């Protein structure tokens, strides 16, 4: 039986990947750092929490990583654990580097010593392209990270390549562009938007406050992307692959699509931090801009070229942005209704 160890099991991707692997007959060891309370609500919502063997693993602690791998002897390790919020990496750059750059190195060292036949997946990111040098971005595009998060992930990306070339370890990096879902963490812009718009739909009058509305992202659906992660570890040779949709939309457009879902049109007025979004019919203020949510250095535009993954893995995205916004809005409206019932 194949046995997968997933770090970051309680995050968005960890939950979807666990479900996918369990459906494929895997035994899943779900690892996350220790917390006072369990945070496995995503696994519960997907109906697989009881099938996952939960263990503690902190990417900061080598002895912990080493003994977990030696004890459980997984055939595949998916390293999804990370300090994954770009904005927070400017406040905690050293912690981010320790978890996101040295964390994967700790796992690779444990694999090298314990059993180099263990296959390894590293969650690389389009944030490594940062201030892009060409568009769309593929596996061949030069990197230019713009945050401590992007720089840390770039170290991890190269150390994966290095261990593959130096020790023959089957180690892959999936260079994934932004992928979202109803289970996205609340700080990320898509979820912040759909969650707030859902609240406004149910009567909340507080405007949604955002930062840079002009940044553009290539957004896909997380459940599609984790299938690509799994495929990367099933090839004859380990390699790195971009997963993306090949389309790019602004935060402003994502806001408009979310309000459209509740039958509201947004009319924009003003510029920069003075810009506001109004309900085109009622003139109610829907959106405001605050400096608080701008970053010291911004990634202005990302758009991925997933043709290598399509050709070699047979992978392609199945969910377009309109459908994704619909899935997130439906979920958030229902969840807000449940919370209202509890009060
Ligand atoms: P996520 O929801 O933030 O999940 C990350 C998980 O890592 C969380 O459960 C977190 O636990 C855990 N973690 C944090 N610090 C840790 C530590 N020291 N030791 C062990 N676990 C730790 O992220 P995601 O969206 O599922 O993304 C999965 C991976 O893909 C991440 O590595 C991310 O950087 C990368 N990635 C994501 C995207 C995207 O668009 N989603 C795109 C490219 C790459 P806490 O809840 O306790 O913090
Ligand atoms: O920001 C802008 C912000 O935090 C997207 C992570 O999963 O994807 C994610 O990183 C854009 C940025 O995601 C707000 O300035 C405007 O340009 O949703 P985000 P991210 O930074 O792209 C990559 C691929 C990863 O690897 C990361 O782990 O939206 N923006 N206003 C805002 N962003 C946030 N969070 N909040 C705002 O109010």
Tab-separated table of C-alpha atoms in Angstrom, residues 46-266:
chain	number	residue	atom	x	y	z
A	46	UNK	CA	-14.400	16.679	3.132
A	47	UNK	CA	-15.358	13.633	5.228
A	48	UNK	CA	-11.817	12.208	5.583
A	49	UNK	CA	-10.635	13.412	9.003
A	50	UNK	CA	-11.076	9.974	10.623
A	51	UNK	CA	-9.156	8.234	7.846
A	52	UNK	CA	-6.078	10.434	8.279
A	53	UNK	CA	-3.531	9.387	10.901
A	54	UNK	CA	-2.740	12.706	12.579
A	55	UNK	CA	0.745	13.389	13.873
A	56	UNK	CA	2.727	16.437	14.975
A	57	UNK	CA	5.574	17.613	12.787
A	58	UNK	CA	7.127	21.056	12.988
A	59	UNK	CA	9.213	22.075	9.987
A	60	UNK	CA	11.476	23.973	12.397
A	61	UNK	CA	12.512	20.824	14.282
A	62	UNK	CA	14.910	18.428	12.529
A	63	UNK	CA	14.785	15.692	15.172
A	64	UNK	CA	10.990	15.693	14.953
A	65	UNK	CA	11.052	15.404	11.141
A	66	UNK	CA	13.709	12.699	11.259
A	67	UNK	CA	11.914	10.497	13.777
A	68	UNK	CA	8.538	10.888	12.031
A	69	UNK	CA	9.993	9.740	8.687
A	70	UNK	CA	11.935	6.892	10.292
A	71	UNK	CA	8.870	5.697	12.213
A	72	UNK	CA	6.206	5.966	9.474
A	73	UNK	CA	8.344	5.121	6.423
A	74	UNK	CA	6.177	6.912	3.837
A	75	UNK	CA	6.625	6.127	0.136
A	76	UNK	CA	5.788	9.741	-0.798
A	77	UNK	CA	6.148	13.018	1.102
A	78	UNK	CA	4.206	16.131	0.086
A	79	UNK	CA	5.656	19.217	1.770
A	80	UNK	CA	2.718	21.636	1.839
A	81	UNK	CA	3.449	23.113	5.268
A	82	UNK	CA	4.604	26.726	5.143
A	83	UNK	CA	4.234	30.250	6.424
A	84	UNK	CA	2.248	30.858	3.253
A	85	UNK	CA	0.986	34.435	3.645
A	86	UNK	CA	3.169	36.779	1.567
A	87	UNK	CA	2.211	39.910	3.551
A	88	UNK	CA	3.196	38.261	6.866
A	89	UNK	CA	6.606	37.348	5.459
A	90	UNK	CA	7.545	41.060	5.521
A	91	UNK	CA	6.809	41.108	9.289
A	92	UNK	CA	8.394	37.714	10.048
A	93	UNK	CA	11.094	37.234	7.395
A	94	UNK	CA	13.412	35.082	9.516
A	95	UNK	CA	10.680	32.742	10.698
A	96	UNK	CA	9.415	32.506	7.109
A	97	UNK	CA	12.897	31.590	5.858
A	98	UNK	CA	13.337	28.978	8.576
A	99	UNK	CA	9.997	27.279	7.832
A	100	UNK	CA	9.784	27.760	4.048
A	101	UNK	CA	13.454	27.477	2.983
A	102	UNK	CA	15.226	25.404	5.633
A	103	UNK	CA	12.116	23.310	6.446
A	104	UNK	CA	12.224	21.469	3.083
A	105	UNK	CA	16.001	21.077	3.418
A	106	UNK	CA	15.471	19.375	6.784
A	107	UNK	CA	13.073	16.906	5.119
A	108	UNK	CA	15.463	16.269	2.222
A	109	UNK	CA	18.317	15.601	4.622
A	110	UNK	CA	16.159	13.118	6.544
A	111	UNK	CA	15.180	11.392	3.276
A	112	UNK	CA	18.829	11.230	2.172
A	113	UNK	CA	19.899	9.575	5.409
A	114	UNK	CA	16.886	7.345	6.142
A	115	UNK	CA	15.717	6.183	2.694
A	116	UNK	CA	16.602	8.007	-0.552
A	117	UNK	CA	13.876	6.072	-2.417
A	118	UNK	CA	11.160	8.168	-0.735
A	119	UNK	CA	9.589	10.479	-3.332
A	120	UNK	CA	9.340	14.152	-2.411
A	121	UNK	CA	7.003	16.936	-3.571
A	122	UNK	CA	7.840	20.560	-2.745
A	123	UNK	CA	5.195	23.300	-2.905
A	124	UNK	CA	6.976	25.896	-5.030
A	125	UNK	CA	5.154	29.004	-6.126
A	126	UNK	CA	4.597	31.578	-8.862
A	127	UNK	CA	5.743	34.155	-6.257
A	128	UNK	CA	9.271	33.125	-7.326
A	129	UNK	CA	8.642	34.930	-10.663
A	130	UNK	CA	7.719	38.111	-8.765
A	131	UNK	CA	8.657	41.100	-10.878
A	132	UNK	CA	8.166	39.094	-14.026
A	133	UNK	CA	10.723	39.247	-16.802
A	134	UNK	CA	8.363	37.808	-19.466
A	135	UNK	CA	4.778	36.643	-19.786
A	136	UNK	CA	3.308	34.050	-19.530
A	137	UNK	CA	5.685	32.403	-17.041
A	138	UNK	CA	6.874	28.817	-17.619
A	139	UNK	CA	9.509	26.528	-16.082
A	140	UNK	CA	12.076	28.419	-18.203
A	141	UNK	CA	11.229	31.937	-17.000
A	142	UNK	CA	13.819	33.744	-14.875
A	143	UNK	CA	12.999	34.181	-11.184
A	144	UNK	CA	12.760	37.582	-9.454
A	145	UNK	CA	11.035	37.135	-6.080
A	146	UNK	CA	9.605	40.240	-4.411
A	147	UNK	CA	9.021	39.142	-0.816
A	148	UNK	CA	10.825	37.219	1.927
A	149	UNK	CA	8.272	34.475	1.199
A	150	UNK	CA	9.222	34.360	-2.493
A	151	UNK	CA	12.940	34.369	-1.688
A	152	UNK	CA	12.561	31.566	0.881
A	153	UNK	CA	10.552	29.455	-1.570
A	154	UNK	CA	13.217	30.029	-4.220
A	155	UNK	CA	15.876	28.578	-1.916
A	156	UNK	CA	13.652	25.531	-1.390
A	157	UNK	CA	13.111	25.241	-5.146
A	158	UNK	CA	16.856	25.119	-5.833
A	159	UNK	CA	17.701	22.777	-2.971
A	160	UNK	CA	15.122	20.317	-4.333
A	161	UNK	CA	16.869	20.441	-7.716
A	162	UNK	CA	20.225	20.071	-5.997
A	163	UNK	CA	19.211	16.946	-4.033
A	164	UNK	CA	17.714	15.464	-7.201
A	165	UNK	CA	20.946	16.029	-9.110
A	166	UNK	CA	23.367	15.227	-6.270
A	167	UNK	CA	21.760	12.162	-4.699
A	168	UNK	CA	19.300	10.906	-7.333
A	169	UNK	CA	16.367	11.523	-4.988
A	170	UNK	CA	12.995	11.615	-6.766
A	171	UNK	CA	12.225	15.210	-5.756
A	172	UNK	CA	9.875	17.545	-7.661
A	173	UNK	CA	8.813	21.143	-7.340
A	174	UNK	CA	5.311	22.086	-8.423
A	175	UNK	CA	5.427	25.763	-9.397
A	176	UNK	CA	1.817	26.472	-8.604
A	177	UNK	CA	0.071	29.722	-9.439
A	178	UNK	CA	-2.574	31.005	-7.030
A	179	UNK	CA	-5.223	28.412	-6.331
A	180	UNK	CA	-8.279	29.092	-4.265
A	181	UNK	CA	-11.355	27.291	-2.964
A	182	UNK	CA	-14.092	27.585	-0.373
A	183	UNK	CA	-11.410	26.318	2.073
A	184	UNK	CA	-8.926	29.133	1.399
A	185	UNK	CA	-7.532	30.879	4.510
A	186	UNK	CA	-9.401	34.084	5.405
A	187	UNK	CA	-6.422	36.438	4.974
A	188	UNK	CA	-5.944	35.723	1.270
A	189	UNK	CA	-7.615	38.259	-0.962
A	190	UNK	CA	-10.118	35.992	-2.758
A	191	UNK	CA	-11.498	34.518	0.455
A	192	UNK	CA	-11.456	37.909	2.179
A	193	UNK	CA	-13.609	39.205	-0.683
A	194	UNK	CA	-16.112	36.327	-0.969
A	195	UNK	CA	-16.470	36.071	2.816
A	196	UNK	CA	-17.173	39.792	3.141
A	197	UNK	CA	-19.509	39.950	0.144
A	198	UNK	CA	-21.439	37.007	1.646
A	199	UNK	CA	-21.828	38.961	4.895
A	200	UNK	CA	-23.052	42.023	2.975
A	201	UNK	CA	-25.538	39.810	1.139
A	202	UNK	CA	-26.974	38.830	4.526
A	203	UNK	CA	-27.322	42.442	5.693
A	204	UNK	CA	-23.901	43.658	6.902
A	205	UNK	CA	-23.351	47.264	5.751
A	206	UNK	CA	-19.606	47.553	6.513
A	207	UNK	CA	-17.654	48.169	3.287
A	208	UNK	CA	-14.990	45.724	2.162
A	209	UNK	CA	-11.521	47.274	2.721
A	210	UNK	CA	-8.737	46.166	0.369
A	211	UNK	CA	-5.241	47.189	-0.774
A	212	UNK	CA	-3.940	47.196	-4.357
A	213	UNK	CA	-6.917	46.578	-6.655
A	214	UNK	CA	-4.780	46.556	-9.807
A	215	UNK	CA	-2.601	43.526	-9.035
A	216	UNK	CA	-3.385	40.630	-11.374
A	217	UNK	CA	-3.307	36.946	-10.567
A	218	UNK	CA	-3.770	33.649	-12.405
A	219	UNK	CA	-6.369	32.015	-10.135
A	220	UNK	CA	-7.328	28.332	-10.365
A	221	UNK	CA	-9.250	25.864	-8.210
A	222	UNK	CA	-7.202	24.057	-5.524
A	223	UNK	CA	-8.978	20.720	-6.058
A	224	UNK	CA	-7.744	20.689	-9.687
A	225	UNK	CA	-4.174	21.540	-8.668
A	226	UNK	CA	-3.638	18.804	-6.102
A	227	UNK	CA	-4.286	16.232	-8.857
A	228	UNK	CA	-1.244	17.705	-10.616
A	229	UNK	CA	0.866	17.369	-7.430
A	230	UNK	CA	0.061	13.671	-7.259
A	231	UNK	CA	0.786	13.145	-10.978
A	232	UNK	CA	4.234	14.743	-10.557
A	233	UNK	CA	5.240	11.932	-8.204
A	234	UNK	CA	4.005	9.180	-10.567
A	235	UNK	CA	6.365	9.839	-13.521
A	236	UNK	CA	9.444	7.886	-14.602
A	237	UNK	CA	11.700	10.826	-13.820
A	238	UNK	CA	11.345	13.623	-11.325
A	239	UNK	CA	10.960	17.119	-12.784
A	240	UNK	CA	9.455	20.553	-12.036
A	241	UNK	CA	6.137	21.702	-13.473
A	242	UNK	CA	4.052	24.866	-13.649
A	243	UNK	CA	0.350	24.470	-12.810
A	244	UNK	CA	-1.802	27.451	-13.789
A	245	UNK	CA	-4.849	28.420	-15.858
A	246	UNK	CA	-3.157	30.729	-18.386
A	247	UNK	CA	-5.578	33.579	-17.612
A	248	UNK	CA	-4.970	36.614	-15.433
A	249	UNK	CA	-7.498	38.924	-13.769
A	250	UNK	CA	-7.190	41.874	-11.413
A	251	UNK	CA	-8.348	42.042	-7.797
A	252	UNK	CA	-10.842	44.682	-9.033
A	253	UNK	CA	-12.319	42.149	-11.487
A	254	UNK	CA	-12.540	39.488	-8.752
A	255	UNK	CA	-14.433	42.000	-6.583
A	256	UNK	CA	-16.852	42.758	-9.436
A	257	UNK	CA	-17.463	39.046	-10.106
A	258	UNK	CA	-18.185	38.389	-6.416
A	259	UNK	CA	-20.696	41.267	-6.202
A	260	UNK	CA	-22.240	40.172	-9.513
A	261	UNK	CA	-22.949	36.820	-7.853
A	262	UNK	CA	-25.317	38.636	-5.464
A	263	UNK	CA	-26.700	40.750	-8.352
A	264	UNK	CA	-24.811	43.946	-7.553
A	265	UNK	CA	-22.885	46.039	-10.087
A	266	UNK	CA	-19.877	47.979	-8.770
